[in-house]
XYZ file of C-alpha atoms in Angstrom:
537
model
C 247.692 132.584 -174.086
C 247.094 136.306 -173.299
C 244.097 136.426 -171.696
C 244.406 140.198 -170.621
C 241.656 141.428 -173.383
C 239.193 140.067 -170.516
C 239.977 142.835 -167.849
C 237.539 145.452 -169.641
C 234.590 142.925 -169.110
C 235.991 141.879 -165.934
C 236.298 145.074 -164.412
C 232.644 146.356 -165.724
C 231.400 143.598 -164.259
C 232.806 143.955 -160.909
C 231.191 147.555 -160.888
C 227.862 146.119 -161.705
C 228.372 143.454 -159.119
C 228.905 146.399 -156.221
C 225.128 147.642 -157.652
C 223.868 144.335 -157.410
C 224.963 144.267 -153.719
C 223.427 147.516 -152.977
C 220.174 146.467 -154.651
C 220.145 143.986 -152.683
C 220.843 145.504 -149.774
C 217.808 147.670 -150.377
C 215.637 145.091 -151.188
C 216.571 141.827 -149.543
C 214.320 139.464 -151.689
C 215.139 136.198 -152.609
C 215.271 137.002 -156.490
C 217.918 139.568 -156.025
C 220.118 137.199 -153.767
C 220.086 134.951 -156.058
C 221.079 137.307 -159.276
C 224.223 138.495 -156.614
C 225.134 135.228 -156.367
C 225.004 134.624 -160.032
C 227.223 137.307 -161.137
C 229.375 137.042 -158.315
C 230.148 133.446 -159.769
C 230.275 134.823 -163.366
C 233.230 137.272 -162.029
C 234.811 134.789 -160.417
C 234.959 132.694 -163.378
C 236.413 135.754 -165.520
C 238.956 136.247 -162.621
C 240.134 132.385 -162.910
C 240.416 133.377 -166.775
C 242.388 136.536 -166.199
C 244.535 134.713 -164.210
C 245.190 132.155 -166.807
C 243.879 128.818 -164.505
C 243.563 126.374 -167.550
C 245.108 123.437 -166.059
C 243.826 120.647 -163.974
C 243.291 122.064 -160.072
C 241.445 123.101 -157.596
C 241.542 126.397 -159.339
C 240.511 125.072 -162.464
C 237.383 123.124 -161.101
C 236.651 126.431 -159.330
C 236.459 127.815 -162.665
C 234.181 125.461 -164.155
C 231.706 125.144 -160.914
C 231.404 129.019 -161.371
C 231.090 128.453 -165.463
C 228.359 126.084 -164.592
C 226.442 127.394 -161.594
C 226.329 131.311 -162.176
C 223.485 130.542 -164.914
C 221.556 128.081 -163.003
C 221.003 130.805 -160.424
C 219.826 132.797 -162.746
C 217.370 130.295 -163.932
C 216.559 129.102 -160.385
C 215.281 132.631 -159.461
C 212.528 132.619 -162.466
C 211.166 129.257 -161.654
C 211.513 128.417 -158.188
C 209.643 125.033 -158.452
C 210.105 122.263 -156.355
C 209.314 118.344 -156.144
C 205.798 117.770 -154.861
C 207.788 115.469 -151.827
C 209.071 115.878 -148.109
C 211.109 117.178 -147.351
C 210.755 120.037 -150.221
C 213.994 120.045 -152.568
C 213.923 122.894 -155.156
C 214.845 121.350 -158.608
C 217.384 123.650 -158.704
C 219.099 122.478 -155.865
C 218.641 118.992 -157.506
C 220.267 120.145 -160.701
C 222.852 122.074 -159.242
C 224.263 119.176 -157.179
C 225.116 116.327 -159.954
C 226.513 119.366 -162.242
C 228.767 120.759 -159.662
C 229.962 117.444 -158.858
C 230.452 116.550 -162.744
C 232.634 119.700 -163.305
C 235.082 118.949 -160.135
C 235.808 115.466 -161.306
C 236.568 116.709 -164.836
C 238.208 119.846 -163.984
C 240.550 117.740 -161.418
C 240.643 114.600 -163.770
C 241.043 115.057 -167.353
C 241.390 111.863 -168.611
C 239.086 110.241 -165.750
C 239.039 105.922 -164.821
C 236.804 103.726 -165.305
C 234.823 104.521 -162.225
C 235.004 108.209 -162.387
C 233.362 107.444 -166.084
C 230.573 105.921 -164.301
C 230.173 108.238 -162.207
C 230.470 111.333 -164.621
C 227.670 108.919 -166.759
C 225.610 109.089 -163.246
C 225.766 112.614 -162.913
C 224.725 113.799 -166.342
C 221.528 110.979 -166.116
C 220.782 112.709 -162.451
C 220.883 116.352 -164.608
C 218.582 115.368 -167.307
C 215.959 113.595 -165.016
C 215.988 116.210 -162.701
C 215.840 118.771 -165.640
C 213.062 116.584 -167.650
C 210.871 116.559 -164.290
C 211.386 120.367 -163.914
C 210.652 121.160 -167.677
C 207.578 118.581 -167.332
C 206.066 120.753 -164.232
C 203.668 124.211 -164.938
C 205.513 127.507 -165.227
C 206.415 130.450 -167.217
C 206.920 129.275 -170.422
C 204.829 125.973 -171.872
C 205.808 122.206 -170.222
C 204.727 121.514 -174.291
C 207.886 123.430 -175.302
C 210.515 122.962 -172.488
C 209.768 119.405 -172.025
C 210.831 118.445 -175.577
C 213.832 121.051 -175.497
C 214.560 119.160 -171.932
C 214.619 115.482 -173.628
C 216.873 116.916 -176.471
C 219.699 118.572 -174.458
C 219.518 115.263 -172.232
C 219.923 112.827 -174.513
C 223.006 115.104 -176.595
C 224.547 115.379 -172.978
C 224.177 111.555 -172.850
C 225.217 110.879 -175.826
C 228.806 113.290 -175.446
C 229.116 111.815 -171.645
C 229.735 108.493 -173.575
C 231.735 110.035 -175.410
C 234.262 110.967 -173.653
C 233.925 114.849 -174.702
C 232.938 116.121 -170.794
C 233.348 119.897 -171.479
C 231.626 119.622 -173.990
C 229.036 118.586 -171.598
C 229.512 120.825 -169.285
C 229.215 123.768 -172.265
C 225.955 122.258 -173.186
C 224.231 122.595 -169.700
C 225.620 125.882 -169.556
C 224.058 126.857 -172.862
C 220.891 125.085 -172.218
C 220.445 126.952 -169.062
C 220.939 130.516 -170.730
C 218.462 129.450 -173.027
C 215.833 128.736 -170.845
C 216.770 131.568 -168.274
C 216.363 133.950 -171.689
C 212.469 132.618 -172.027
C 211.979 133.065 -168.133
C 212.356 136.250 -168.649
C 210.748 137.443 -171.618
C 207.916 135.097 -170.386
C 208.049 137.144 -166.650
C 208.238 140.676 -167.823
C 205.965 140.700 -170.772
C 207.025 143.993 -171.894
C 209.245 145.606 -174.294
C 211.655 147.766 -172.007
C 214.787 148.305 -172.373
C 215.696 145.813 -169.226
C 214.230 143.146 -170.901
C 215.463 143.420 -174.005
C 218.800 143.237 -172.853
C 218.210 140.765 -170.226
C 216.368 138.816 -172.804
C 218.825 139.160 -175.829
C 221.816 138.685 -173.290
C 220.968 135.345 -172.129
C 220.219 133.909 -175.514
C 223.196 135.399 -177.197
C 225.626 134.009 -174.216
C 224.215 130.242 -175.026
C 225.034 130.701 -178.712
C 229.071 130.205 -178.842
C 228.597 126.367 -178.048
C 225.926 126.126 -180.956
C 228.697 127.961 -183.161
C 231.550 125.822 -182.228
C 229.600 122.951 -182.917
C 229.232 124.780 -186.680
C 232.615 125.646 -187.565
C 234.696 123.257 -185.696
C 238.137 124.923 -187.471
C 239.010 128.212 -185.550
C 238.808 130.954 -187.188
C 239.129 135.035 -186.437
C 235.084 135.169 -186.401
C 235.103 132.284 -183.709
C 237.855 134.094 -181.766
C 235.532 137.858 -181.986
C 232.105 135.833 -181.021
C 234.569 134.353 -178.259
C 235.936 137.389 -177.133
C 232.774 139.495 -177.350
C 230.283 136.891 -174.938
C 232.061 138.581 -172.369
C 230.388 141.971 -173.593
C 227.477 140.054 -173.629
C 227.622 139.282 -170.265
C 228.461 142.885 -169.055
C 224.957 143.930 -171.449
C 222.677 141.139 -169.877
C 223.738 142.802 -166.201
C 223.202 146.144 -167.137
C 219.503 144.747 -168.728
C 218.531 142.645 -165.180
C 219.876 146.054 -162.950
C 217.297 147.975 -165.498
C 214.760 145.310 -164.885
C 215.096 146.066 -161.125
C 214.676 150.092 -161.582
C 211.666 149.736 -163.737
C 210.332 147.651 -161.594
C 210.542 150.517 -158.214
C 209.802 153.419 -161.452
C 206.743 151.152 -161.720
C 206.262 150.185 -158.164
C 206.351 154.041 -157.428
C 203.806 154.829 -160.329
C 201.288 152.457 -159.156
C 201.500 153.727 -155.503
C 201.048 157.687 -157.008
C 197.975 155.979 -158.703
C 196.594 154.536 -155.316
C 197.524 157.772 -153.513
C 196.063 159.766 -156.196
C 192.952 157.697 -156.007
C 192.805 156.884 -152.486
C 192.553 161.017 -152.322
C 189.490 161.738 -154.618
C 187.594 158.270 -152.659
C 188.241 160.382 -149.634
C 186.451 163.323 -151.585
C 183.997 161.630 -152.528
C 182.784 160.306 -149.049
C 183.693 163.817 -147.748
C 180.770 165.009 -150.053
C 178.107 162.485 -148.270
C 175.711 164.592 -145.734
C 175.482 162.567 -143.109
C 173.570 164.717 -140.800
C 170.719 163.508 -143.358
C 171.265 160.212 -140.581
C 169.483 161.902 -137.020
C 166.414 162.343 -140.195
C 163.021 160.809 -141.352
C 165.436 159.923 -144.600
C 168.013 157.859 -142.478
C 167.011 154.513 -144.667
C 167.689 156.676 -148.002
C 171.014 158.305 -146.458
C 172.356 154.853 -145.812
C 171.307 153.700 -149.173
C 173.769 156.570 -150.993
C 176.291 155.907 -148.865
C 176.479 152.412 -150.156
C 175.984 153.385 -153.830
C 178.686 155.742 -153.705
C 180.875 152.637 -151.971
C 179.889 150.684 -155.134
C 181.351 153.675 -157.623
C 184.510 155.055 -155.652
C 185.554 151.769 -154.170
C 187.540 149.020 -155.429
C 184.276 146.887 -154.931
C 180.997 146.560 -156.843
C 179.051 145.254 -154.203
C 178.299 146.989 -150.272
C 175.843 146.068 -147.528
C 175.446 147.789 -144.360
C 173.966 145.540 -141.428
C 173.156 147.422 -138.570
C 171.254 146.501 -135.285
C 167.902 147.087 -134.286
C 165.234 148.050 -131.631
C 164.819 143.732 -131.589
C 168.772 142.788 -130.381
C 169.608 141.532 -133.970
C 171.059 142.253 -137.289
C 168.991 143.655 -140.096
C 169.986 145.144 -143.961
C 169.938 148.791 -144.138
C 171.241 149.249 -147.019
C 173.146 147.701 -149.985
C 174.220 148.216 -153.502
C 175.509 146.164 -156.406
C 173.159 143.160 -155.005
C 170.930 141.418 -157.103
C 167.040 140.967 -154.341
C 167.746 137.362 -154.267
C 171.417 137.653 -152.316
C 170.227 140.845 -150.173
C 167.236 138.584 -149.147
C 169.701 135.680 -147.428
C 171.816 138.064 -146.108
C 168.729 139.698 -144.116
C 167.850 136.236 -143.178
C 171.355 135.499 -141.838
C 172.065 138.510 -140.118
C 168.065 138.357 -138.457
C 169.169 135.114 -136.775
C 172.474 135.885 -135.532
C 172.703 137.072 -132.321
C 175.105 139.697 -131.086
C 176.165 137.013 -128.817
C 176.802 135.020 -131.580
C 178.497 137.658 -133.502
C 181.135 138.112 -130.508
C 182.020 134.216 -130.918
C 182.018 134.446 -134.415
C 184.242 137.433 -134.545
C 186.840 135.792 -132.501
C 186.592 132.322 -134.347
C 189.362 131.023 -136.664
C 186.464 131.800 -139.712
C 187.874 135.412 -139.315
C 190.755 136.860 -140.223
C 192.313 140.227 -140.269
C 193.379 141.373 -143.512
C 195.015 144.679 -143.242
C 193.845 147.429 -140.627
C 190.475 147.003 -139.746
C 189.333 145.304 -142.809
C 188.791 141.560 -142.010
C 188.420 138.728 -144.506
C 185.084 136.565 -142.978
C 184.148 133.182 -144.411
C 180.169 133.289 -144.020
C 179.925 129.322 -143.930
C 180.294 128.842 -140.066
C 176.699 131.061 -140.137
C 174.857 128.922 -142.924
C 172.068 126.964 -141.962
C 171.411 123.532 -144.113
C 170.319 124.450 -147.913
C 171.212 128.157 -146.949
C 170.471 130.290 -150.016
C 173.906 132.012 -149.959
C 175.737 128.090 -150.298
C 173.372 128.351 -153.270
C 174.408 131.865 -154.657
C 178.339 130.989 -153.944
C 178.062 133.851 -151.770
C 180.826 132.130 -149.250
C 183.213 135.074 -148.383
C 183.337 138.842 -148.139
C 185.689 141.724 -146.705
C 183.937 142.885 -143.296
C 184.476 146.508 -141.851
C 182.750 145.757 -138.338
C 180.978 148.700 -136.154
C 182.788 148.726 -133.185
C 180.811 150.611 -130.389
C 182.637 152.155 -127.144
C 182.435 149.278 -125.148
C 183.763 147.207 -127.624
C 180.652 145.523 -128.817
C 179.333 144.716 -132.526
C 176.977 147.558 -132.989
C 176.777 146.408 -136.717
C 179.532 145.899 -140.398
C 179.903 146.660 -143.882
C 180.200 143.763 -146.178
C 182.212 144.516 -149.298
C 182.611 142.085 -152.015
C 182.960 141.549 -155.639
C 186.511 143.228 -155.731
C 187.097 145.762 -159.236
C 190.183 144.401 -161.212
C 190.955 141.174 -159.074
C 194.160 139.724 -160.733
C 195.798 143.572 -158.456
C 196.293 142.877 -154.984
C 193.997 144.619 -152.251
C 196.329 147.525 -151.114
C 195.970 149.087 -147.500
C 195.237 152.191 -149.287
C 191.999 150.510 -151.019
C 190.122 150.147 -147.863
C 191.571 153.192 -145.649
C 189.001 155.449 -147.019
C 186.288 152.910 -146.242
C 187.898 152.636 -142.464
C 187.377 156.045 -142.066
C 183.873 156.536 -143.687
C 182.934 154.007 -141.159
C 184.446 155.905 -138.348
C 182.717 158.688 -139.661
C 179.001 156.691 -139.589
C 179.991 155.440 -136.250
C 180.713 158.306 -134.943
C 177.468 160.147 -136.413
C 175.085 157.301 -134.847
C 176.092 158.164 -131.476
C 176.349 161.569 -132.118
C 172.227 160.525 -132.715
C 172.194 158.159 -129.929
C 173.271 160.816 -127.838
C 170.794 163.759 -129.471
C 167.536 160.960 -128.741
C 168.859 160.760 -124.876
C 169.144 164.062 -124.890
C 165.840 165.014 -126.277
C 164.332 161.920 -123.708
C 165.762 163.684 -120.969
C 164.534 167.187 -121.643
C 161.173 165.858 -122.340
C 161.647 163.762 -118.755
C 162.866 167.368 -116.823
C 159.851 169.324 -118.126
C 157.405 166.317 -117.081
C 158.985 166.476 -113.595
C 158.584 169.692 -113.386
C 154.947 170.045 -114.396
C 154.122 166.924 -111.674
C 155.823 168.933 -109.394
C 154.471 172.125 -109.846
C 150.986 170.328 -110.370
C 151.474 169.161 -107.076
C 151.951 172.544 -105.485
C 149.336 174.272 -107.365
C 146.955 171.350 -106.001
C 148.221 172.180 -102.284
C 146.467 175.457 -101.869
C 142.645 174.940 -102.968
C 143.220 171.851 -101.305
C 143.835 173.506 -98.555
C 140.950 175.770 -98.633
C 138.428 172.872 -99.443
C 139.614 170.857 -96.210
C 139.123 174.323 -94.115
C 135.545 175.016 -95.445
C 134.957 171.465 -94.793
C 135.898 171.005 -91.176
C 133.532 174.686 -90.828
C 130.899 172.854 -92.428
C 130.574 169.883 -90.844
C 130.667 171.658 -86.921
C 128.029 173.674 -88.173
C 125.388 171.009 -89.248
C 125.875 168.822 -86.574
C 123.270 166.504 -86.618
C 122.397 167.495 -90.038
C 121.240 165.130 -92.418
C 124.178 166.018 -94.871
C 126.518 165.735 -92.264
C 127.618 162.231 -93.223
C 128.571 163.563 -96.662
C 130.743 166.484 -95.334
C 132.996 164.257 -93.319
C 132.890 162.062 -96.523
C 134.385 165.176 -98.038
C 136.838 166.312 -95.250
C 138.338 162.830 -95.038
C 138.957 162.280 -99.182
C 140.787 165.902 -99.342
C 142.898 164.876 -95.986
C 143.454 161.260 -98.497
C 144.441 163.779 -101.061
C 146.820 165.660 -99.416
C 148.790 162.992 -97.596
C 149.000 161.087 -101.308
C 150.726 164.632 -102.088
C 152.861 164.848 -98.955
C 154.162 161.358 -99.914
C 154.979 161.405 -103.323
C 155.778 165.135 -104.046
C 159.332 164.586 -102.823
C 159.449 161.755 -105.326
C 158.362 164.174 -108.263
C 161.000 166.499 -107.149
C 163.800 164.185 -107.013
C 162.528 162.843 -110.589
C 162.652 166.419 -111.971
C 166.197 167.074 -110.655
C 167.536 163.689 -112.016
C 165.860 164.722 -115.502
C 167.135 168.319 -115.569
C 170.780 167.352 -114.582
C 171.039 164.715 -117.132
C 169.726 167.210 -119.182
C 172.550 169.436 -118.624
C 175.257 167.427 -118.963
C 175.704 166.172 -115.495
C 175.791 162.369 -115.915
C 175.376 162.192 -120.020
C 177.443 159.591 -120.314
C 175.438 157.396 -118.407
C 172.754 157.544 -121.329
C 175.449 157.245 -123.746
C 176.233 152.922 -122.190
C 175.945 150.517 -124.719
C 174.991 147.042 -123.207
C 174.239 143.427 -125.380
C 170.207 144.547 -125.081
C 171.214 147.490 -126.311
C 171.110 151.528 -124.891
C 169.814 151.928 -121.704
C 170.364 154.886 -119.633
C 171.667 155.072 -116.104
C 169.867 156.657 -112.794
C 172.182 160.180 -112.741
């Protein structure tokens, strides 16, 4: 028979199949290996067609493996389930293996023994367990529906198997797999593009022509035309799943124009927050708008900045989004932890980093028996930790109850809380530094008056032990004598007290006014565990 009608479809097809390379090749998921495969096999069986392979062979079973298998990888990339065993066998694998060995033995034997009966029999009950199990299990589409469609389709193959009719068999399982991979997908994209429409439409159309034959079972010019245009069908479902694939990247691109777009006016937003307002008498009040606006630019609902005190531990400066009752046990858990503690903790398995400098904490390590938050359900939280110079925890944002949780958290959702960070931690030692500053000004000029005190105090001194050496020759034998050398002695006391420690003053006034100036200011500026401490200059 002239089979040369199919060289349209087949060479359509082969064009598609080049795109489905090169999507691949793009994208090198698993889905999109598995739809090359498929339609490679699909033009491979149209080839063997072409070609006229319609008796018993090699050739021919290479035909009907293709017939059978293109579908099921279709099918196997929309419901990649497995058996809940080791080793871990995808049912598709499973189903695949029984009906690829059922179509060689038919394809190379058509009129098989007695033992190749028993084994075709074996095959098709391997198929419909395997498919009643993978029906039976949670997916896209209800177990209530597939199950029962499962059990049907089995016990028809069954019942042909015994038979005798085998390709009829073998059409059935092709059918039923179209079928199913048509609900996959209208079940996976719920949406009414133009990719899955065709996608959709295709697959169910191209298990139709067995449920037809089974209808008219004389030939007729209709059968021959539904016949002749599945192959059309087959060209339209590849052209739907290549559409799927570009509205997927159209949408894929859309969403990230969304982030970007706003990712940029979060950025504004915290660009707008004074946070000179920080070195102020209003630093609790500055803190507490920087964590509302968190709460209405973010992603999340809920922010709380610890930071660490004059006492060595962690207190609440601020939150927002928090009912009193949670921000009460988080001020009691970050009071007891210890920054010691915190550098364990941070390097503990409990931690985890989630993208950049956003980690993903679970708080439970840090409970204490009947802790409140256990009560609340207040178990994990997003962490953006305050990293000072010297690589200690100078204090961290917690950010939880996440805005629109069934969307992923992108890297572009928590870069603009990165950098407001940076930006605090950068503006509290910008204050550190301004305090040590203002300390060491405040030491310079106090040097300086000691030491010019001091000098001052040399000259009358000076004067008052002169007049009171004169004084005390001159009354000689005097009876206030005694209280003149009483006075000479005390202002000698004096000035050797002065001689001794007015080098000290000066030294102290030159340390102070160099640190002042710049001279050793990053010695004021070192962090240590009991916090900043400045160093001699």
């Amino acid at each position: 028979m002239n089979e040369f009608y199919r060289v349209p479809a087949l060479a359509l097809l082969s064009m598609l199949l080049v795109a489905f390379a090169l999507l691949y090749l793009q994208a090198r998921t698993t889905r999109r290996l598995l739809w090359l495969i498929g339609w490679s096999m699909t033009a491979l069986h149209l080839a063997t067609q072409v070609a006229g392979i319609r008796s018993a062979g090699w050739g021919f079973a290479l035909s009907n493996a293709s017939l059978v298998l293109a579908p099921l990888m279709f099918l196997g990339s929309m419901s990649p389930l497995g058996f809940r065993r080791w080793p871990r066998i995808l049912y598709a694998y499973a189903f695949a293996v029984p009906l690829l060995l059922f179509a060689v033995i038919i394809s190379l034997y058509p009129s098989p023994g007695l033992v190749l009966r028993i084994l075709l029999m074996l095959c098709t009950i391997t198929v419909v367990y395997v498919a009643i199990l993978w029906n039976a299990r949670k997916n896209l589409v209800p177990p209530s529906f597939t199950a029962p469609f499962a059990v049907l389709a089995g016990c028809l193959g069954l019942w042909f198997t015994y038979k005798g009719d085998y390709f009829f068999v073998e059409y059935l399982a092709q059918s039923s797999i179209n079928f199913m991979a048509a609900l996959l997908f209208a079940a996976a994209y719920r949406r009414f593009s133009p990719g899955v429409i065709f996608t959709s439409t295709g697959f169910f159309l191209w298990s139709t022509p067995i449920l037809l034959d089974s209808i008219f079972s004389v030939p007729s010019l209709a059968m021959v035309m539904i016949g002749r245009g599945v192959n059309l069908i087959k060209v339209m479902t590849a052209v739907g799943m290549i559409l799927i694939v570009l509205e997927e990247e159209a949408a894929q691109n859309k969403a990230a124009k969304e982030r970007d777009h706003r990712a940029r006016i979060e950025l504004e937003q915290y660009s707008q927050i004074d946070l000179s307002l920080l070195s102020g008498i209003n630093e609790e009040a500055a803190y507490q708008h920087v964590c509302e606006v968190i709460t209405q630019a973010s992603r999340f609902s809920q922010a709380l900045l610890f930071l660490r005190g004059v006492e060595n531990n962690f207190r609440v400066t601020a939150h927002a989004g928090m009912d009193n009752a949670l921000v009460s046990a988080l001020d009691a858990l970050g009071r007891r932890v210890t920054p010691e503690q915190a550098e364990v903790f941070h390097q503990s398995d409990s931690v985890a980093v989630e993208m950049g400098n956003t980690l993903q904490v679970d708080l439970r390590p840090l409970f204490v028996p009947d802790d409140e938050l256990e009560r609340l359900q207040y178990l994990k939280s997003h962490v953006i930790p305050f990293i000072a110079r010297t690589g200690t925890i100078d204090g961290a944002l917690l950010l939880s109850g996440l805005k629109e949780p069934e969307k992923p958290l992108q890297a572009d959702d928590v870069l603009p809380l990165e950098l407001l960070v940076g930006r605090l931690m950068a503006m509290r030692g910008h204050n550190s530094l301004m305090q040590r500053v203002a300390q060491s000004e405040k030491l310079a000029g106090l040097g300086q008056l000691a030491a010019g005190v001091a000098h001052e105090l040399n000259n009358p001194l000076t004067v008052v032990l002169g007049y009171s050496q004169i004084l005390e020759e001159s009354f000689e034998g005097h009876p206030a004598h005694g209280n003149l050398s009483l006075i000479r002695s005390e202002a000698q006391r004096m000035r050797q007290i002065m001689r001794k420690h007015a080098p000290l003053l000066e030294a102290f006034a030159r340390r102070a006014h160099i640190g002042f100036c710049g001279g050793n200011i990053a010695g004021y500026m070192s962090t240590t565990p009991r916090g900043i401490q400045s160093s001699p200059c």
